[in-house]
PDB file of C-alpha atoms in Angstrom:
ATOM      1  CA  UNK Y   5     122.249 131.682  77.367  1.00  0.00           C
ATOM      2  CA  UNK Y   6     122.423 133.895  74.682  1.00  0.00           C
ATOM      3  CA  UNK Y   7     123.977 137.727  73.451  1.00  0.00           C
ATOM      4  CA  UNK Y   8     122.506 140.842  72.245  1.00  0.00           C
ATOM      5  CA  UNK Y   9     122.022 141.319  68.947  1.00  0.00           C
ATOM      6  CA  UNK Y  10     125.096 141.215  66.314  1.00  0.00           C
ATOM      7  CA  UNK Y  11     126.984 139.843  68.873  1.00  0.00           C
ATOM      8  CA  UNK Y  12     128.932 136.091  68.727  1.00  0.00           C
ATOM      9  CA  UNK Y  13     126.397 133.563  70.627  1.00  0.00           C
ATOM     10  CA  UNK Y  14     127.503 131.871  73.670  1.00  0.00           C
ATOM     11  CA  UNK Y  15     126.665 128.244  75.161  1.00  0.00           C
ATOM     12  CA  UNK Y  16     123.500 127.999  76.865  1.00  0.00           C
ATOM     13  CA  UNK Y  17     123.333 127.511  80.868  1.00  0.00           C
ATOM     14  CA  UNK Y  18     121.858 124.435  81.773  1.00  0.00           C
ATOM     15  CA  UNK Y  19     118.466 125.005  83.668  1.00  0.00           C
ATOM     16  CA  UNK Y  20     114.973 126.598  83.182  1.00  0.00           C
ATOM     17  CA  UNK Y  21     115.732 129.675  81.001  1.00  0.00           C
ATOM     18  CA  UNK Y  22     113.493 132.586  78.954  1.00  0.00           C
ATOM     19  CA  UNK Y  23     114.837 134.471  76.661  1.00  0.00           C
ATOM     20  CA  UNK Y  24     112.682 137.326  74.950  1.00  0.00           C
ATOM     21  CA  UNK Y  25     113.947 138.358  71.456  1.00  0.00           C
ATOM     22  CA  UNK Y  26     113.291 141.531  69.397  1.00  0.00           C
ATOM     23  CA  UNK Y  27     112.395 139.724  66.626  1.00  0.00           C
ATOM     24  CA  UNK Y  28     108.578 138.962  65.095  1.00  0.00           C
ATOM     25  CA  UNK Y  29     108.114 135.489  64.556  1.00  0.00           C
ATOM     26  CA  UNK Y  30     106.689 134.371  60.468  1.00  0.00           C
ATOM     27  CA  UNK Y  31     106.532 129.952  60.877  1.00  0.00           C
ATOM     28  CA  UNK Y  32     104.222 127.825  59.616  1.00  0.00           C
ATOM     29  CA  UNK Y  33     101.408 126.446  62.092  1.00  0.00           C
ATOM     30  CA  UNK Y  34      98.859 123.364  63.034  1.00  0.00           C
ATOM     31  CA  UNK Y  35      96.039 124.057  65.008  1.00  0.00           C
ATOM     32  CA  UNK Y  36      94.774 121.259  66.602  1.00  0.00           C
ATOM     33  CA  UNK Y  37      92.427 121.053  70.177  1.00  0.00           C
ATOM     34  CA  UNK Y  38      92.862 124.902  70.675  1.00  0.00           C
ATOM     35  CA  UNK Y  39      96.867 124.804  70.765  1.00  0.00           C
ATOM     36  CA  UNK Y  40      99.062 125.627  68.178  1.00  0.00           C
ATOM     37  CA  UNK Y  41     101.993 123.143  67.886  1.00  0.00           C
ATOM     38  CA  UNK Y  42     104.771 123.762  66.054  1.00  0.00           C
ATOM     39  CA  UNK Y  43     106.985 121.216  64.579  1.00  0.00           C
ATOM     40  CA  UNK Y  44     110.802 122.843  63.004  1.00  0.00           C
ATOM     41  CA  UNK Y  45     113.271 120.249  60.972  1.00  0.00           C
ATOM     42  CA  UNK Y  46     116.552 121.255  61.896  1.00  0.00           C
ATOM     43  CA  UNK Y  47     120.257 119.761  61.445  1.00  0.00           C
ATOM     44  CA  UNK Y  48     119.592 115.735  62.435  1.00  0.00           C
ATOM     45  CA  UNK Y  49     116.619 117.239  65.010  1.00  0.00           C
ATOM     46  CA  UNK Y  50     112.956 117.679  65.139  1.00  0.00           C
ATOM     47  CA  UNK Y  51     111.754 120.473  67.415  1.00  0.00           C
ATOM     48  CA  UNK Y  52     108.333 120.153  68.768  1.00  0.00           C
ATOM     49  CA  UNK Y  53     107.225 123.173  70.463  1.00  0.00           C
ATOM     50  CA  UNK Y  54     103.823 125.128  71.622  1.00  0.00           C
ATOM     51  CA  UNK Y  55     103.069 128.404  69.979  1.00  0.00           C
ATOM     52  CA  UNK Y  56     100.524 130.831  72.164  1.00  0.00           C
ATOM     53  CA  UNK Y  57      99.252 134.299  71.734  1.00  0.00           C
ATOM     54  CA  UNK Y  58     100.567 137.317  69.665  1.00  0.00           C
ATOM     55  CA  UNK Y  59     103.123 139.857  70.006  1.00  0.00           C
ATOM     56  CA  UNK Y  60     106.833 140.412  71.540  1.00  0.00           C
ATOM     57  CA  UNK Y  61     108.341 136.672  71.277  1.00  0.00           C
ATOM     58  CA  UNK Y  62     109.324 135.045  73.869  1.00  0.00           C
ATOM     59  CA  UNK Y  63     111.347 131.968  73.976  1.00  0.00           C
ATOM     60  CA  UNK Y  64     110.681 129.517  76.970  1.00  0.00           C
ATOM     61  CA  UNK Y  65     113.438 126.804  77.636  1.00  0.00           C
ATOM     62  CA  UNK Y  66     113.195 123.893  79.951  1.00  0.00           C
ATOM     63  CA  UNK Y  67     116.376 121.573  81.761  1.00  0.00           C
ATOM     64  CA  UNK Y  68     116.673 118.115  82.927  1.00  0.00           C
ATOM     65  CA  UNK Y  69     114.750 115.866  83.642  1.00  0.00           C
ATOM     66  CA  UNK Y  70     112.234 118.787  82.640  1.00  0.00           C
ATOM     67  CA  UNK Y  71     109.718 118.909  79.489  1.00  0.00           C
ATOM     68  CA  UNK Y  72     107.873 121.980  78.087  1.00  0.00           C
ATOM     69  CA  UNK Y  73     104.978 121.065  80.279  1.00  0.00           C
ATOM     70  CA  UNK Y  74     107.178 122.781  83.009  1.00  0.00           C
ATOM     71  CA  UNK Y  75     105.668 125.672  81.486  1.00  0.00           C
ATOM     72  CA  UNK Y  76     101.792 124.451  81.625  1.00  0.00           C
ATOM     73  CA  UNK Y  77     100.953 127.067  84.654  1.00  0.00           C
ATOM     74  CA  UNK Y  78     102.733 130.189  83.270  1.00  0.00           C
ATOM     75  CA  UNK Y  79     101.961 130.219  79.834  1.00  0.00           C
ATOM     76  CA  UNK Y  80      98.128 130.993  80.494  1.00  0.00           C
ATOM     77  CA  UNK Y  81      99.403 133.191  82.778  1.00  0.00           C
ATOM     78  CA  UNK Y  82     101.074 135.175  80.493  1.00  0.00           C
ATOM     79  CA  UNK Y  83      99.576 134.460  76.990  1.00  0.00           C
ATOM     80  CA  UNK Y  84      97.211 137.798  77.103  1.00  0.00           C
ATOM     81  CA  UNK Y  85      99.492 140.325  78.442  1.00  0.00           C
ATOM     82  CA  UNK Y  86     101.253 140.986  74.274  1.00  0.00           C
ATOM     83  CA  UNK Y  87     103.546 138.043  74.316  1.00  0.00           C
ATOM     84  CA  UNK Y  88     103.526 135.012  71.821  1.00  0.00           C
ATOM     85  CA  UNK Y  89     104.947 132.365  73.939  1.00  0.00           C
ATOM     86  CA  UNK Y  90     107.443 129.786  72.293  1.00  0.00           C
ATOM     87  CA  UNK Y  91     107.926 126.530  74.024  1.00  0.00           C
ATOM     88  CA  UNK Y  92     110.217 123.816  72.866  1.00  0.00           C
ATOM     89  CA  UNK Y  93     111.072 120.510  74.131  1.00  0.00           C
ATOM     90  CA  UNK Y  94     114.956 120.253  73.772  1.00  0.00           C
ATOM     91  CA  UNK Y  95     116.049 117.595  71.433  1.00  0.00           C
ATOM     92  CA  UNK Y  96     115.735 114.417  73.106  1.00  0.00           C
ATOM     93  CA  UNK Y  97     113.483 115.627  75.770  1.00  0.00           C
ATOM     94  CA  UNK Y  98     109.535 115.201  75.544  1.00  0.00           C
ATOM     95  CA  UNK Y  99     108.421 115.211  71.670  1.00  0.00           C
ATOM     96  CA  UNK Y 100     111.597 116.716  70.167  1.00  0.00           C
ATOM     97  CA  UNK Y 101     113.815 114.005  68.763  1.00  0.00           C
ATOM     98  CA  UNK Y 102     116.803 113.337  66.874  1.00  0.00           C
ATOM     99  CA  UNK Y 103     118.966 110.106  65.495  1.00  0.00           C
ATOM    100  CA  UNK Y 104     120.299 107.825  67.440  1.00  0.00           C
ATOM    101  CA  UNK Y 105     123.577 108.143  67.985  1.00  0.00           C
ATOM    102  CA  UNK Y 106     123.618 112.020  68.317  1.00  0.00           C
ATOM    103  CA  UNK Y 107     124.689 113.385  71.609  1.00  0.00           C
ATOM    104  CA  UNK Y 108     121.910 115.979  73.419  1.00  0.00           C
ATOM    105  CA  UNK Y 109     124.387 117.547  75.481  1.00  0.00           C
ATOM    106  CA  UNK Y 110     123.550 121.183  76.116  1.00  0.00           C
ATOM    107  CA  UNK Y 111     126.152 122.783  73.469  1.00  0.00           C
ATOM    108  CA  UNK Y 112     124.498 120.942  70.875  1.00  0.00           C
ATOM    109  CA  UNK Y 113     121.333 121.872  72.357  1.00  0.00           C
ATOM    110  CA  UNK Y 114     122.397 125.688  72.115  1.00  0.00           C
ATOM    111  CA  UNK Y 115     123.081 125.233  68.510  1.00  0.00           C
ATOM    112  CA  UNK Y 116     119.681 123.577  67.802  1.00  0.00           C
ATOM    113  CA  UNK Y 117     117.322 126.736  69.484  1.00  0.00           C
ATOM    114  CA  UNK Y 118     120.046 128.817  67.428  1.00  0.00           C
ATOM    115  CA  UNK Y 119     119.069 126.851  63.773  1.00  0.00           C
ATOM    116  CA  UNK Y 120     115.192 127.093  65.286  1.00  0.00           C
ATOM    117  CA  UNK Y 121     115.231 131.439  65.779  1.00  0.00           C
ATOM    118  CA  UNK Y 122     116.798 130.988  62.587  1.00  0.00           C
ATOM    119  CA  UNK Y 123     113.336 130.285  61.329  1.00  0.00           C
ATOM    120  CA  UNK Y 124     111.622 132.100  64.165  1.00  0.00           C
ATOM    121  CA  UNK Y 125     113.587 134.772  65.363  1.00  0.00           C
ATOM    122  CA  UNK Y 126     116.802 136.050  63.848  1.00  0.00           C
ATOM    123  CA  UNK Y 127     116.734 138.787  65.578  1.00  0.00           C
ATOM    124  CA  UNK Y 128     118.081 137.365  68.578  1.00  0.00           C
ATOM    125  CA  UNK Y 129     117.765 138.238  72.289  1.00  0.00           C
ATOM    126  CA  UNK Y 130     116.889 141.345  73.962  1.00  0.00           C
ATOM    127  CA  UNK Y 131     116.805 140.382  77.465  1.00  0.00           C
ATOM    128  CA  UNK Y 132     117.196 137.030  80.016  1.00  0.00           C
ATOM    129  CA  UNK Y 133     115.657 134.940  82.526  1.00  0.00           C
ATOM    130  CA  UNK Y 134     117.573 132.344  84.315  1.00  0.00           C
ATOM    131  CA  UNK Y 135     115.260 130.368  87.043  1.00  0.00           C
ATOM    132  CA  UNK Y 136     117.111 127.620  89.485  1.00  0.00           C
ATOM    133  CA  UNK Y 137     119.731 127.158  86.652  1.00  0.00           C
ATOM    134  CA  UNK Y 138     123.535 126.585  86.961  1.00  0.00           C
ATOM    135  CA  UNK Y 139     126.644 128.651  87.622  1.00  0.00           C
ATOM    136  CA  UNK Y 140     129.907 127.614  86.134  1.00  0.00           C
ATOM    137  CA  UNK Y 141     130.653 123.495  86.834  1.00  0.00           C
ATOM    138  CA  UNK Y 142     127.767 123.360  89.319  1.00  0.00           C
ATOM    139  CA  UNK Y 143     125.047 121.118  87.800  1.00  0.00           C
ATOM    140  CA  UNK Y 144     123.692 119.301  90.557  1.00  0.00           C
ATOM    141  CA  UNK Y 145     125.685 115.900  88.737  1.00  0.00           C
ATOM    142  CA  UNK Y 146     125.004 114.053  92.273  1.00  0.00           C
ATOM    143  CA  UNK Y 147     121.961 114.094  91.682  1.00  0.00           C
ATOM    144  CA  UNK Y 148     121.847 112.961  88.250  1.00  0.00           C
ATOM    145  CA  UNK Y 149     124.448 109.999  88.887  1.00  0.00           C
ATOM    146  CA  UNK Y 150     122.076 107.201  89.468  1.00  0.00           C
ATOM    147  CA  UNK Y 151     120.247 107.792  86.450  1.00  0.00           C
ATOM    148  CA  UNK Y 152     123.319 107.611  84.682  1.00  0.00           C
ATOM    149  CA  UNK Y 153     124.572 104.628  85.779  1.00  0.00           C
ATOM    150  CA  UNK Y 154     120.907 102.615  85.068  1.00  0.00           C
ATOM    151  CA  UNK Y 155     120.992 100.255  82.716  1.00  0.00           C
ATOM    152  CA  UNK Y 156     119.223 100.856  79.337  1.00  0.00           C
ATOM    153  CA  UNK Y 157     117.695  97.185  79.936  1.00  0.00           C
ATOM    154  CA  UNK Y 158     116.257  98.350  82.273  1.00  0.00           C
ATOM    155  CA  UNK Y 159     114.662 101.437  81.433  1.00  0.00           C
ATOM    156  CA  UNK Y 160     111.128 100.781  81.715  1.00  0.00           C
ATOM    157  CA  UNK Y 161     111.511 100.767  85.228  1.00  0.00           C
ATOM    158  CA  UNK Y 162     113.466 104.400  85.938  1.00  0.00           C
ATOM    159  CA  UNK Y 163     110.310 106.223  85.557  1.00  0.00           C
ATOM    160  CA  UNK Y 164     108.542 104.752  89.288  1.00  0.00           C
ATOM    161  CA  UNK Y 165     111.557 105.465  90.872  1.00  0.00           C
ATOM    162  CA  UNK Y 166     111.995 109.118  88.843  1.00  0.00           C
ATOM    163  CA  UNK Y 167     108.040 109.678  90.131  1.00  0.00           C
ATOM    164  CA  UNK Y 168     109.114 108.737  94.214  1.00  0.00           C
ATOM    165  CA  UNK Y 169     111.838 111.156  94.336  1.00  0.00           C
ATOM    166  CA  UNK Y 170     110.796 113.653  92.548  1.00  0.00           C
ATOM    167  CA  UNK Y 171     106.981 114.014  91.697  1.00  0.00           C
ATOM    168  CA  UNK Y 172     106.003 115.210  94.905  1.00  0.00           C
ATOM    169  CA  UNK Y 173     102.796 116.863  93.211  1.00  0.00           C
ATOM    170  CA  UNK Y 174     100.572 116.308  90.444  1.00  0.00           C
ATOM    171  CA  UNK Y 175     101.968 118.692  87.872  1.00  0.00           C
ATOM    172  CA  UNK Y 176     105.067 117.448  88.589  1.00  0.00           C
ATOM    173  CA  UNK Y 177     103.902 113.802  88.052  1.00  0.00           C
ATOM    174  CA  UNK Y 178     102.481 115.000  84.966  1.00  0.00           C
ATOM    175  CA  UNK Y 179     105.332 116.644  83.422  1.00  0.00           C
ATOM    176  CA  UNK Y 180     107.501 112.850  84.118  1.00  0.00           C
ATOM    177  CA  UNK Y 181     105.529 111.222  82.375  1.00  0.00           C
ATOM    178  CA  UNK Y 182     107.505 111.857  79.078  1.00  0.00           C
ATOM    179  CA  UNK Y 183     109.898 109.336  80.562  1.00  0.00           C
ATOM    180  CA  UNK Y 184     107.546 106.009  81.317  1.00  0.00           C
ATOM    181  CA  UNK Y 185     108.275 103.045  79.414  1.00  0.00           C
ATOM    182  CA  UNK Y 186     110.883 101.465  77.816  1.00  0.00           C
ATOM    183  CA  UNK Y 187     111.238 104.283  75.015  1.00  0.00           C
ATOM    184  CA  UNK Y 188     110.849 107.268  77.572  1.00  0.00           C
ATOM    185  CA  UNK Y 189     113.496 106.065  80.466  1.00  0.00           C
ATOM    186  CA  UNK Y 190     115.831 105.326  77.454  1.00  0.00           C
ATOM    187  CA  UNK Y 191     115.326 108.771  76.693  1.00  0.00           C
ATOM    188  CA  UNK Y 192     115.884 109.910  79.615  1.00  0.00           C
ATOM    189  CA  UNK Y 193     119.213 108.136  80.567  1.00  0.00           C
ATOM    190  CA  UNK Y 194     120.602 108.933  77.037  1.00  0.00           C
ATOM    191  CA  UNK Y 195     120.139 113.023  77.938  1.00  0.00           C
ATOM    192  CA  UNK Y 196     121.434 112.494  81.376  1.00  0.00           C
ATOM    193  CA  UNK Y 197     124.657 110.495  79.963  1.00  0.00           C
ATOM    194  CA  UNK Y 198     124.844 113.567  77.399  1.00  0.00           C
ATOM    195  CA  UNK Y 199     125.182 116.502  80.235  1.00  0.00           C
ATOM    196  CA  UNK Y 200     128.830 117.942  80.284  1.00  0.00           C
ATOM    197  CA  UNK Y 201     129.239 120.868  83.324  1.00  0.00           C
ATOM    198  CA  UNK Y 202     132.890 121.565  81.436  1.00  0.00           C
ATOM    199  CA  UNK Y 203     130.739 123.331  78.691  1.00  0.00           C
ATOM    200  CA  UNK Y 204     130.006 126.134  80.858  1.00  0.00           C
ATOM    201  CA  UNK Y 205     132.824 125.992  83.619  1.00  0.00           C
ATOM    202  CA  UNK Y 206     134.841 128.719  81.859  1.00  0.00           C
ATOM    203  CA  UNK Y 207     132.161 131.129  80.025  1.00  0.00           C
ATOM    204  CA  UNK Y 208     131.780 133.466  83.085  1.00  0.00           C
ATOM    205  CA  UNK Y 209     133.699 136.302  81.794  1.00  0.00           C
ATOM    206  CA  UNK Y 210     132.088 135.994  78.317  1.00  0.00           C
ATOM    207  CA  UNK Y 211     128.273 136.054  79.521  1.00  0.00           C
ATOM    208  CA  UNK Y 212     128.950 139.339  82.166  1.00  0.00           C
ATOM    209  CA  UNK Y 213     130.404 141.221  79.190  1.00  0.00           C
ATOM    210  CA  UNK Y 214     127.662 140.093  77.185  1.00  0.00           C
ATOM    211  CA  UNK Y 215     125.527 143.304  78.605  1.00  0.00           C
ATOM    212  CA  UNK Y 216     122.068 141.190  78.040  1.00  0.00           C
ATOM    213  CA  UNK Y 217     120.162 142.547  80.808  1.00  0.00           C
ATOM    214  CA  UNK Y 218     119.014 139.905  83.116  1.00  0.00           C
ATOM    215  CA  UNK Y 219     116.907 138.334  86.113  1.00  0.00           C
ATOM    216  CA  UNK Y 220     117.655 135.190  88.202  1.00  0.00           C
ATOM    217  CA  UNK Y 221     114.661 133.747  89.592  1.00  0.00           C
ATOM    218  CA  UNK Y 222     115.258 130.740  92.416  1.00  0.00           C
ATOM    219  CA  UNK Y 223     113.201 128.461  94.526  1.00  0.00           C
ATOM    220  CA  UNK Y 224     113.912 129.201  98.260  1.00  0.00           C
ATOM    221  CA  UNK Y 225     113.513 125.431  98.675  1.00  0.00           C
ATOM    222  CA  UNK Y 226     115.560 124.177  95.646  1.00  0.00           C
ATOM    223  CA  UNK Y 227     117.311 121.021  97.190  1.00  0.00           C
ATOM    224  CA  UNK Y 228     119.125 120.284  94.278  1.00  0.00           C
ATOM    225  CA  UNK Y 229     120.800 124.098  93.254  1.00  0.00           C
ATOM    226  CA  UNK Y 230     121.039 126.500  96.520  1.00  0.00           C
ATOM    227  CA  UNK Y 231     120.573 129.753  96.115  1.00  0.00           C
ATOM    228  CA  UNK Y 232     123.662 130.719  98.120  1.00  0.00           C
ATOM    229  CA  UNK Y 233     126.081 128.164  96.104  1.00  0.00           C
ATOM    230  CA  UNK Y 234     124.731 128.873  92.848  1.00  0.00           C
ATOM    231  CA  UNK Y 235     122.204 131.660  92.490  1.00  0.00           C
ATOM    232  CA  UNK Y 236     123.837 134.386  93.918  1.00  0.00           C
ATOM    233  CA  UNK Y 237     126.810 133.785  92.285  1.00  0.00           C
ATOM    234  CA  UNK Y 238     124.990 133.743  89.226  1.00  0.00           C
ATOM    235  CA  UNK Y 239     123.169 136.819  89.656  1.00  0.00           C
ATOM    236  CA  UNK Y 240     126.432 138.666  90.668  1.00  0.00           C
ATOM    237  CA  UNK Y 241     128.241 137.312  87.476  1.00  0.00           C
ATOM    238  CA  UNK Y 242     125.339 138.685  85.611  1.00  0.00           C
ATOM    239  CA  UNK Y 243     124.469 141.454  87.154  1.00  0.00           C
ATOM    240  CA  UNK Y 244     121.160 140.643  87.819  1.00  0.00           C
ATOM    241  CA  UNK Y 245     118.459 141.099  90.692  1.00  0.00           C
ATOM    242  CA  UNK Y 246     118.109 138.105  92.554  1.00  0.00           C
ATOM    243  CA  UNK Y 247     114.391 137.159  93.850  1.00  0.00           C
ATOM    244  CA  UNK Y 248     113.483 134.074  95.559  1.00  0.00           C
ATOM    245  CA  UNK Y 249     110.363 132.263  95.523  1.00  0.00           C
ATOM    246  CA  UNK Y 250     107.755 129.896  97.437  1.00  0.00           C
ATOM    247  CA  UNK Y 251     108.995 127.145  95.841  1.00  0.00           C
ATOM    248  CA  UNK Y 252     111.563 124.340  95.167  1.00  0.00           C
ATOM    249  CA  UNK Y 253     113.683 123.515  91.766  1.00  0.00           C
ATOM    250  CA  UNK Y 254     110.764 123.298  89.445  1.00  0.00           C
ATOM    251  CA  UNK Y 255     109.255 126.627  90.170  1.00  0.00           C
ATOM    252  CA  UNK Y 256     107.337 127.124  87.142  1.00  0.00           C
ATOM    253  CA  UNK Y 257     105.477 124.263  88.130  1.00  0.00           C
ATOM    254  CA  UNK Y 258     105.406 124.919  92.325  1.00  0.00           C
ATOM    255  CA  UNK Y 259     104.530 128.546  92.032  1.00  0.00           C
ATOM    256  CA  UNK Y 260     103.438 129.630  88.466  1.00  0.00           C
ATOM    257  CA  UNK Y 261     101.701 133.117  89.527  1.00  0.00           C
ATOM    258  CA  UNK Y 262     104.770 134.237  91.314  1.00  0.00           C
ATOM    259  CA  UNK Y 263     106.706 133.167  88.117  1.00  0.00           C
ATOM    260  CA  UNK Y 264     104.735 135.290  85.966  1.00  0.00           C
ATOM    261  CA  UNK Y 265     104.420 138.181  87.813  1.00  0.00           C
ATOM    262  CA  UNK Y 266     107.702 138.900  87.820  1.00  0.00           C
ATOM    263  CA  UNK Y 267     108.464 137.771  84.437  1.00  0.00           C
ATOM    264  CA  UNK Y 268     106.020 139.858  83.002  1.00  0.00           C
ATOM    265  CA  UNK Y 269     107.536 142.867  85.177  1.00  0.00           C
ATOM    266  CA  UNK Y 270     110.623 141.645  83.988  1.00  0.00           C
ATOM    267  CA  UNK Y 271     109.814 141.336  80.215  1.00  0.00           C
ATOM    268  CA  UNK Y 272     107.885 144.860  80.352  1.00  0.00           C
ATOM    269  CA  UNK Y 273     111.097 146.922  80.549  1.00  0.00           C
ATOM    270  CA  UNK Y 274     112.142 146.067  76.637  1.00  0.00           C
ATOM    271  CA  UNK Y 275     108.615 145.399  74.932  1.00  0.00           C
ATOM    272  CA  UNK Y 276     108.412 149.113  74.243  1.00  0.00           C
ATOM    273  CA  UNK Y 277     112.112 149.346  73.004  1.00  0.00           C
ATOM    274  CA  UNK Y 278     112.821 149.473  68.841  1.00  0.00           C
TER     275      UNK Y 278
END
């Protein structure tokens, strides 16, 4: 998660996040099949990263074991009310890559989107959108043990496993698939060996004086992150209106209509602002 403008950046919460910045965005494009994909070189990373519609930019951020196919029912959802939509696959996650070697973890993850508005955005943020993310040291690492502790030899056969437990629908199936294979479940254990809840157990103070102004969004069925351990808290430390919705962790993906509609409610407030 990010400041206002001209202020010091902060680490990023772990989690599904949107951030809409002031800034327009001038990068060079490839159109191929309808979409615009985006591909930015920065510091030992490649970010790939979908580019749709014109206008106020807005900056659409996935978590683990997520890619930017999370996104897949909002974006057309939102793509003709005067936003261009920018959505990245972290580094290490889906198409986004860097060397081997190079840890993923989220603070290097915040300082990777920071090098990418450098090119798209310098502007920075104007407002905040935090859906079934985390609050201080609670990351949901029981959950993320197993995957952990698999062997890399064995990581061709973490993504049937990674489908039972957790594609419970086809979108969600979909998105997964960036881990199948050898390449993909290596992938995917490298990013989950790389998360670190100390880099946001003591940033609390720091993000409520930020001022950014804010909404939580939070599935009323998240198993993983409850909204009374972890979203109200985070609402409260932001000062932000809590709202839940009809769905679980991944709620871009269970209830994308809901999503948008109060996104875009959300995101209206500060289009019209200088």
């Amino acid at each position: 998660m990010f400041p206002s403008r001209g202020r010091r950046p902060l680490r990023p919460l772990v989690g599904e996040v949107l951030l809409q910045y002031a800034a327009s965005v001038c990068v060079s494009r490839q159109i191929g099949g309808g979409l615009t994909t985006i591909k930015i070189q920065v510091k030992d990373a490649a970010i790939a990263l979908d580019d749709v519609g014109e206008g106020t930019p807005v900056l659409l951020l996935h978590g683990f074991p997520a890619t930017r196919y999370l996104w897949s029912g909002v974006v057309p959802l939102l793509g003709h009310s005067g936003y261009r939509l920018l959505v990245p696959d972290l580094v290490g996650y889906g198409e986004s890559e860097t060397l081997a070697g190079v840890r993923v973890d989220m603070a290097s993850q915040a300082q990777w989107m920071f090098q990418m508005l450098d090119a798209t955005a310098p502007l920075r943020v104007r407002s905040v959108a935090v859906l079934d993310g985390v609050y201080a040291s609670e990351w949901a690492m029981d959950a993320i043990a197993s995957i952990q502790a698999w062997d890399p030899q064995d990581a061709d056969r973490l993504f049937p496993v990674l489908a039972r437990r957790l594609g419970k629908g086809p979108a969600l199936r979909e998105m997964l698939k960036a881990y199948e294979g050898v390449k993909g479940g290596a992938r995917l254990i490298r990013a989950a060996r790389d998360l670190d809840p100390r880099q946001t157990e003591n940033i609390g103070e720091a993000l409520r004086a930020s001022g950014v102004p804010a909404l939580v969004l939070w599935g009323e069925r998240d198993e993983f992150l409850s909204i009374d351990a972890v979203g109200q808290p985070l609402a409260d430390l932001l000062g932000a209106r809590l709202v839940k919705l009809p769905g679980a962790h991944f709620t871009p993906l269970d209830c994308p209509a809901e999503v948008a509609f109060e996104l875009r409610n959300f995101l209206g407030r500060f289009c019209s602002e200088p």
